[in-house]
Amino acid sequence: MRARRSKRYRKIMSSYQMSFSFREPYQVLLDSHFLKACHSFHMPLQKYVENTLHGKCNLFVTKCTLAKIMDAHQKQKERKAAGGGEGGKARGPGRPDFLPPPTEVPLRHCKHKNDEGEELGIVSEARCLLDLLAGQPRGNEHAKNKQHYVLATAEAEEREQHGRGFIDVRERARLIPGVPIVYVKRSVMILEELSGVSERAIKKVEREKFGEGLVGLASRKRKRGEGEDDEEEEGERDDEEQNGATAKIRGMRRAKGPNPLSVKKKKNKERVSQPAGGGGPVDAEAEPIRKRPTRRGGRRVAARRDATQQEQETAKEPSAVAEPKG
Ligand SMILES: [Zn+2]
């Protein structure tokens, strides 16, 4: 890989890491076109994908992709058997050459459900991949690449492109924020730049973060709880509203009481209640100043010193006992 391209890809992946929480090993979904292209250009899958994404990768083929591949393979075998003059044998390898064994590219189980929650079983490859990439949204949920999948694809054959109900997976995947797309074109593996939707999602998060800086922590928690992703305008309006309400709170913690350092001590009162000179020596401030020097080396300090010495001695004792033994 050319150095400049490699550097660019590293940068792209780091923005997926920062903005969409992608982590190694990356989960890469390979489609049938990708497998075919890599096989025909003799590109080892694991090595090429890892070089492109600059990190460890787990490659997967979905159940629906496998079904499509095996179905096409079966039909091809039958066609050969029907049209072939070699005894009409339907014999051949159990799997097409371009499909790697499951030890190399394991199967990704996928359960597709419609909005009513009914299981759909095996669906078309494109639908399957887009369903997984969009985080299998229900109802009016927003598409979100929750599992952090990477899509690896290639151009479909022309016959398939013109076929009925053809869905361009790459084009549709660009509409889901945070989906890295790898594709093979003429023996080169390419990592697409972030799609417009992804860029917009990043900008929106950045704007929100900036807003939060002004608004404060409380609103950030509230917003996260709501988990609103795509309603930009509403979010902005929210920000403005909150600016008025919580701007004062920002960065300030209300003191629970007066500053203890600036408060006058209450001992004056005690002195008033106690007749001067009477009672025990409670504290130095209340006593006449001239008594202070005598206090310094007075009984209290001496008593405290005694106490600490005793403590030290008792602490030493066990070791003193243990030493002769050992
Ligand atoms: Zn599927």
Tab-separated table of C-alpha atoms and ligand atoms in Angstrom:
chain	number	residue	atom	x	y	z
A	1	MET	CA	0.000	0.000	0.000
A	2	ARG	CA	1.266	3.427	-0.840
A	3	ALA	CA	2.467	5.339	2.192
A	4	ARG	CA	0.175	8.276	1.691
A	5	ARG	CA	-2.906	6.120	1.312
A	6	SER	CA	-1.904	4.089	4.342
A	7	LYS	CA	-1.609	7.237	6.405
A	8	ARG	CA	-4.980	8.444	5.264
A	9	TYR	CA	-6.605	5.136	6.190
A	10	ARG	CA	-5.053	5.233	9.617
A	11	LYS	CA	-6.523	8.684	10.085
A	12	ILE	CA	-9.942	7.541	8.925
A	13	MET	CA	-9.934	4.635	11.357
A	14	SER	CA	-8.830	6.841	14.217
A	15	SER	CA	-11.789	9.108	13.611
A	16	TYR	CA	-14.064	6.051	13.691
A	17	GLN	CA	-12.426	5.124	16.972
A	18	MET	CA	-12.804	8.554	18.479
A	19	SER	CA	-16.233	9.470	17.231
A	20	PHE	CA	-17.994	6.118	16.928
A	21	SER	CA	-16.148	4.057	19.578
A	22	PHE	CA	-14.677	1.520	17.181
A	23	ARG	CA	-12.182	-0.817	18.822
A	24	GLU	CA	-9.944	-3.636	17.699
A	25	PRO	CA	-10.605	-6.303	16.716
A	26	TYR	CA	-12.869	-4.768	14.140
A	27	GLN	CA	-15.933	-6.786	13.187
A	28	VAL	CA	-15.957	-6.967	9.417
A	29	LEU	CA	-18.925	-8.267	7.439
A	30	LEU	CA	-17.856	-9.592	4.067
A	31	ASP	CA	-20.387	-9.804	1.284
A	32	SER	CA	-20.381	-12.225	-1.626
A	33	HIS	CA	-19.083	-9.654	-4.108
A	34	PHE	CA	-16.147	-8.896	-1.869
A	35	LEU	CA	-15.294	-12.587	-1.532
A	36	LYS	CA	-15.461	-13.078	-5.277
A	37	ALA	CA	-13.328	-10.031	-6.027
A	38	CYS	CA	-10.662	-10.938	-3.468
A	39	HIS	CA	-10.549	-14.462	-4.798
A	40	SER	CA	-10.211	-13.397	-8.413
A	41	PHE	CA	-7.425	-10.945	-7.607
A	42	HIS	CA	-5.670	-13.436	-5.299
A	43	MET	CA	-5.895	-11.211	-2.262
A	44	PRO	CA	-5.654	-13.059	1.067
A	45	LEU	CA	-8.658	-11.793	3.018
A	46	GLN	CA	-7.344	-11.447	6.542
A	47	LYS	CA	-4.072	-9.841	5.559
A	48	TYR	CA	-5.569	-7.341	3.151
A	49	VAL	CA	-8.419	-6.296	5.384
A	50	GLU	CA	-6.118	-5.853	8.379
A	51	ASN	CA	-3.677	-3.823	6.342
A	52	THR	CA	-6.461	-1.629	5.118
A	53	LEU	CA	-8.049	-1.053	8.507
A	54	HIS	CA	-4.744	-0.869	10.384
A	55	GLY	CA	-5.789	-3.241	13.098
A	56	LYS	CA	-6.814	-6.744	14.068
A	57	CYS	CA	-10.001	-7.872	12.394
A	58	ASN	CA	-12.604	-10.562	12.831
A	59	LEU	CA	-14.081	-11.433	9.473
A	60	PHE	CA	-17.611	-12.727	9.174
A	61	VAL	CA	-20.038	-13.905	6.561
A	62	THR	CA	-23.698	-13.660	7.471
A	63	LYS	CA	-26.074	-16.564	7.216
A	64	CYS	CA	-27.975	-14.790	4.468
A	65	THR	CA	-24.813	-14.211	2.424
A	66	LEU	CA	-23.894	-17.853	2.796
A	67	ALA	CA	-27.380	-18.859	1.714
A	68	LYS	CA	-27.094	-16.690	-1.370
A	69	ILE	CA	-23.687	-18.079	-2.286
A	70	MET	CA	-24.712	-21.692	-1.808
A	71	ASP	CA	-27.933	-21.155	-3.678
A	72	ALA	CA	-26.093	-19.679	-6.664
A	73	HIS	CA	-23.538	-22.458	-6.489
A	74	GLN	CA	-26.212	-25.120	-6.485
A	75	LYS	CA	-27.943	-23.586	-9.473
A	76	GLN	CA	-24.682	-23.375	-11.368
A	77	LYS	CA	-23.990	-27.029	-10.674
A	78	GLU	CA	-27.433	-27.996	-11.900
A	79	ARG	CA	-27.006	-25.907	-15.027
A	80	LYS	CA	-23.714	-27.594	-15.725
A	81	ALA	CA	-25.212	-30.959	-15.144
A	82	ALA	CA	-28.124	-30.225	-17.480
A	83	GLY	CA	-26.098	-28.640	-20.271
A	84	GLY	CA	-22.805	-30.477	-19.891
A	85	GLY	CA	-22.056	-33.351	-22.207
A	86	GLU	CA	-19.893	-35.153	-19.671
A	87	GLY	CA	-22.349	-37.681	-18.519
A	88	GLY	CA	-24.585	-35.067	-16.909
A	89	LYS	CA	-22.865	-35.371	-13.573
A	90	ALA	CA	-23.945	-32.911	-10.906
A	91	ARG	CA	-20.668	-33.543	-9.155
A	92	GLY	CA	-18.384	-30.758	-8.109
A	93	PRO	CA	-16.916	-29.215	-5.006
A	94	GLY	CA	-19.395	-28.698	-2.196
A	95	ARG	CA	-18.610	-25.029	-2.053
A	96	PRO	CA	-17.454	-22.470	-4.583
A	97	ASP	CA	-13.750	-21.689	-4.670
A	98	PHE	CA	-14.180	-18.115	-3.591
A	99	LEU	CA	-15.958	-19.041	-0.361
A	100	PRO	CA	-13.367	-19.538	2.389
A	101	PRO	CA	-13.949	-22.302	4.938
A	102	PRO	CA	-15.703	-21.346	8.182
A	103	THR	CA	-12.420	-21.747	10.053
A	104	GLU	CA	-11.130	-18.773	8.088
A	105	VAL	CA	-14.274	-16.691	7.906
A	106	PRO	CA	-16.831	-17.825	10.478
A	107	LEU	CA	-20.548	-17.489	10.122
A	108	ARG	CA	-22.368	-14.565	11.641
A	109	HIS	CA	-25.794	-15.625	12.807
A	110	CYS	CA	-28.423	-13.066	12.046
A	111	LYS	CA	-32.054	-12.925	13.023
A	112	HIS	CA	-34.111	-10.528	11.002
A	113	LYS	CA	-37.475	-9.391	12.227
A	114	ASN	CA	-40.057	-7.110	10.712
A	115	ASP	CA	-41.624	-4.231	12.590
A	116	GLU	CA	-44.199	-6.545	14.106
A	117	GLY	CA	-41.415	-8.638	15.591
A	118	GLU	CA	-42.024	-11.670	13.383
A	119	GLU	CA	-38.924	-13.516	12.310
A	120	LEU	CA	-38.235	-13.301	8.624
A	121	GLY	CA	-35.734	-16.139	8.339
A	122	ILE	CA	-33.244	-15.707	5.563
A	123	VAL	CA	-33.523	-12.433	3.663
A	124	SER	CA	-31.634	-11.057	0.683
A	125	GLU	CA	-27.956	-10.376	1.233
A	126	ALA	CA	-28.292	-6.601	0.906
A	127	ARG	CA	-31.209	-6.446	3.322
A	128	CYS	CA	-29.375	-8.632	5.780
A	129	LEU	CA	-26.224	-6.517	5.764
A	130	LEU	CA	-28.078	-3.228	5.992
A	131	ASP	CA	-30.212	-4.570	8.820
A	132	LEU	CA	-27.113	-5.503	10.818
A	133	LEU	CA	-25.277	-2.283	9.986
A	134	ALA	CA	-28.241	-0.175	11.038
A	135	GLY	CA	-28.418	-1.966	14.376
A	136	GLN	CA	-31.708	-3.696	13.475
A	137	PRO	CA	-33.932	-0.712	14.164
A	138	ARG	CA	-37.548	-1.285	15.165
A	139	GLY	CA	-40.373	1.044	14.301
A	140	ASN	CA	-39.058	4.573	13.958
A	141	GLU	CA	-35.753	3.986	15.725
A	142	HIS	CA	-32.799	5.702	14.133
A	143	ALA	CA	-30.269	3.616	12.264
A	144	LYS	CA	-27.213	3.216	14.451
A	145	ASN	CA	-24.248	0.921	13.954
A	146	LYS	CA	-24.450	-0.425	17.499
A	147	GLN	CA	-22.231	-3.448	16.909
A	148	HIS	CA	-19.527	-1.369	15.225
A	149	TYR	CA	-19.505	-3.408	12.059
A	150	VAL	CA	-17.296	-2.669	9.096
A	151	LEU	CA	-18.753	-3.400	5.680
A	152	ALA	CA	-16.508	-5.075	3.103
A	153	THR	CA	-18.019	-5.166	-0.339
A	154	ALA	CA	-17.322	-4.867	-4.047
A	155	GLU	CA	-19.227	-3.959	-7.143
A	156	ALA	CA	-21.911	-6.474	-8.042
A	157	GLU	CA	-21.841	-8.114	-11.447
A	158	GLU	CA	-23.748	-6.214	-14.067
A	159	ARG	CA	-26.319	-8.921	-14.476
A	160	GLU	CA	-27.159	-8.643	-10.787
A	161	GLN	CA	-27.117	-4.851	-10.857
A	162	HIS	CA	-29.791	-4.786	-13.507
A	163	GLY	CA	-31.776	-7.456	-11.778
A	164	ARG	CA	-35.086	-6.800	-10.088
A	165	GLY	CA	-34.952	-5.411	-6.572
A	166	PHE	CA	-31.208	-4.794	-6.633
A	167	ILE	CA	-29.985	-2.786	-3.662
A	168	ASP	CA	-26.602	-1.089	-3.742
A	169	VAL	CA	-25.339	-1.960	-0.256
A	170	ARG	CA	-22.476	0.490	-0.391
A	171	GLU	CA	-24.703	3.393	-1.302
A	172	ARG	CA	-27.223	2.573	1.404
A	173	ALA	CA	-24.569	1.918	4.034
A	174	ARG	CA	-23.333	5.473	3.553
A	175	LEU	CA	-26.653	6.672	4.910
A	176	ILE	CA	-26.036	4.977	8.267
A	177	PRO	CA	-23.761	7.055	10.479
A	178	GLY	CA	-20.506	5.396	11.527
A	179	VAL	CA	-20.123	2.550	9.042
A	180	PRO	CA	-16.598	2.105	7.668
A	181	ILE	CA	-16.805	0.786	4.117
A	182	VAL	CA	-14.060	-1.264	2.505
A	183	TYR	CA	-14.321	-2.216	-1.141
A	184	VAL	CA	-12.259	-3.860	-3.796
A	185	LYS	CA	-11.770	-2.234	-7.134
A	186	ARG	CA	-9.357	-3.565	-9.714
A	187	SER	CA	-7.162	-5.464	-7.256
A	188	VAL	CA	-6.965	-2.536	-4.855
A	189	MET	CA	-8.642	-2.573	-1.468
A	190	ILE	CA	-10.033	0.827	-0.636
A	191	LEU	CA	-11.303	2.311	2.596
A	192	GLU	CA	-13.889	4.960	1.920
A	193	GLU	CA	-13.710	8.385	3.474
A	194	LEU	CA	-16.318	9.081	6.130
A	195	SER	CA	-19.711	9.499	4.534
A	196	GLY	CA	-21.549	12.794	4.673
A	197	VAL	CA	-23.939	11.355	7.237
A	198	SER	CA	-21.044	10.245	9.447
A	199	GLU	CA	-19.366	13.637	9.154
A	200	ARG	CA	-22.576	15.338	10.111
A	201	ALA	CA	-23.022	13.033	13.089
A	202	ILE	CA	-19.520	13.901	14.303
A	203	LYS	CA	-20.116	17.622	13.873
A	204	LYS	CA	-23.352	17.372	15.754
A	205	VAL	CA	-21.693	15.622	18.682
A	206	GLU	CA	-18.949	18.241	18.682
A	207	ARG	CA	-21.491	21.020	18.698
A	208	GLU	CA	-23.320	19.349	21.544
A	209	LYS	CA	-20.124	18.993	23.524
A	210	PHE	CA	-19.358	22.647	22.988
A	211	GLY	CA	-22.867	23.530	24.103
A	212	GLU	CA	-22.496	21.371	27.153
A	213	GLY	CA	-19.360	23.235	28.080
A	214	LEU	CA	-21.446	26.359	28.334
A	215	VAL	CA	-24.523	24.811	29.793
A	216	GLY	CA	-23.052	22.555	32.417
A	217	LEU	CA	-22.997	19.003	33.561
A	218	ALA	CA	-26.603	18.676	34.629
A	219	SER	CA	-27.969	19.112	31.145
A	220	ARG	CA	-25.471	16.697	29.665
A	221	LYS	CA	-26.799	13.956	31.878
A	222	ARG	CA	-30.331	14.817	30.947
A	223	LYS	CA	-29.530	14.780	27.255
A	224	ARG	CA	-27.777	11.477	27.333
A	225	GLY	CA	-30.728	9.953	29.042
A	226	GLU	CA	-32.961	11.063	26.253
A	227	GLY	CA	-30.609	9.716	23.627
A	228	GLU	CA	-31.793	11.981	20.861
A	229	ASP	CA	-29.599	11.664	17.849
A	230	ASP	CA	-30.967	13.262	14.774
A	231	GLU	CA	-33.238	16.037	15.871
A	232	GLU	CA	-30.692	18.744	15.468
A	233	GLU	CA	-32.976	21.712	15.545
A	234	GLU	CA	-34.739	20.582	18.628
A	235	GLY	CA	-31.424	19.989	20.348
A	236	GLU	CA	-30.319	23.480	19.549
A	237	ARG	CA	-33.490	24.964	20.840
A	238	ASP	CA	-33.035	22.962	24.004
A	239	ASP	CA	-29.584	24.385	24.387
A	240	GLU	CA	-30.869	27.912	24.173
A	241	GLU	CA	-33.565	27.288	26.685
A	242	GLN	CA	-31.140	25.737	29.080
A	243	ASN	CA	-28.656	28.511	28.642
A	244	GLY	CA	-31.075	30.844	30.343
A	245	ALA	CA	-31.965	28.448	33.098
A	246	THR	CA	-28.659	26.947	34.086
A	247	ALA	CA	-26.002	29.408	33.018
A	248	LYS	CA	-25.755	30.718	36.551
A	249	ILE	CA	-25.098	27.295	37.980
A	250	ARG	CA	-22.178	26.601	35.704
A	251	GLY	CA	-18.943	25.955	37.537
A	252	MET	CA	-20.391	26.982	40.857
A	253	ARG	CA	-21.179	24.877	43.800
A	254	ARG	CA	-23.449	26.594	46.243
A	255	ALA	CA	-21.813	26.866	49.641
A	256	LYS	CA	-23.781	25.100	52.313
A	257	GLY	CA	-22.860	27.642	54.934
A	258	PRO	CA	-20.647	30.647	55.510
A	259	ASN	CA	-16.919	30.310	54.978
A	260	PRO	CA	-15.711	28.755	58.228
A	261	LEU	CA	-12.459	30.720	58.037
A	262	SER	CA	-14.215	34.052	57.986
A	263	VAL	CA	-16.648	33.334	60.766
A	264	LYS	CA	-15.889	34.650	64.189
A	265	LYS	CA	-15.531	31.974	66.769
A	266	LYS	CA	-18.310	31.648	69.230
A	267	LYS	CA	-15.987	31.350	72.192
A	268	ASN	CA	-16.597	34.958	73.164
A	269	LYS	CA	-20.001	33.951	74.366
A	270	GLU	CA	-18.610	31.195	76.520
A	271	ARG	CA	-16.284	33.610	78.142
A	272	VAL	CA	-19.168	35.883	78.931
A	273	SER	CA	-21.144	33.074	80.444
A	274	GLN	CA	-18.174	31.852	82.427
A	275	PRO	CA	-16.939	34.165	85.090
A	276	ALA	CA	-13.392	35.281	84.278
A	277	GLY	CA	-10.722	33.277	86.010
A	278	GLY	CA	-13.219	30.662	87.119
A	279	GLY	CA	-13.523	27.081	85.844
A	280	GLY	CA	-10.880	24.960	84.180
A	281	PRO	CA	-8.452	26.247	81.580
A	282	VAL	CA	-10.568	25.541	78.488
A	283	ASP	CA	-8.697	27.296	75.723
A	284	ALA	CA	-5.833	29.645	75.196
A	285	GLU	CA	-7.768	32.448	73.576
A	286	ALA	CA	-10.164	32.809	76.396
A	287	GLU	CA	-7.339	33.025	78.911
A	288	PRO	CA	-5.430	36.161	79.624
A	289	ILE	CA	-2.465	36.570	77.289
A	290	ARG	CA	0.166	36.596	79.941
A	291	LYS	CA	-0.608	33.003	80.867
A	292	ARG	CA	0.320	31.721	77.433
A	293	PRO	CA	4.079	31.290	77.853
A	294	THR	CA	3.546	29.087	80.864
A	295	ARG	CA	1.061	26.955	78.904
A	296	ARG	CA	3.546	26.070	76.244
A	297	GLY	CA	5.557	23.759	78.391
A	298	GLY	CA	2.681	23.142	80.698
A	299	ARG	CA	1.123	20.033	82.056
A	300	ARG	CA	-1.051	19.330	79.043
A	301	VAL	CA	1.827	19.134	76.606
A	302	ALA	CA	3.847	17.047	78.984
A	303	ALA	CA	0.935	14.676	79.470
A	304	ARG	CA	0.496	14.351	75.710
A	305	ARG	CA	4.157	13.618	75.262
A	306	ASP	CA	3.903	10.882	77.858
A	307	ALA	CA	0.982	9.369	76.080
A	308	THR	CA	2.721	9.231	72.690
A	309	GLN	CA	5.816	7.757	74.227
A	310	GLN	CA	3.768	5.077	75.807
A	311	GLU	CA	2.123	4.325	72.526
A	312	GLN	CA	5.448	4.026	70.802
A	313	GLU	CA	6.705	1.707	73.425
A	314	THR	CA	3.697	-0.535	73.191
A	315	ALA	CA	4.110	-0.592	69.441
A	316	LYS	CA	7.702	-1.621	69.779
A	317	GLU	CA	7.030	-4.362	72.225
A	318	PRO	CA	5.884	-7.117	69.870
A	319	SER	CA	8.929	-6.729	67.640
A	320	ALA	CA	11.164	-6.630	70.693
A	321	VAL	CA	9.662	-9.911	71.769
A	322	ALA	CA	9.894	-11.422	68.323
A	323	GLU	CA	13.505	-10.536	67.720
A	324	PRO	CA	15.129	-12.743	70.337
A	325	LYS	CA	13.103	-15.667	69.112
A	326	GLY	CA	14.223	-15.360	65.515
B	1	ZN	ZN	-29.060	-12.194	7.616
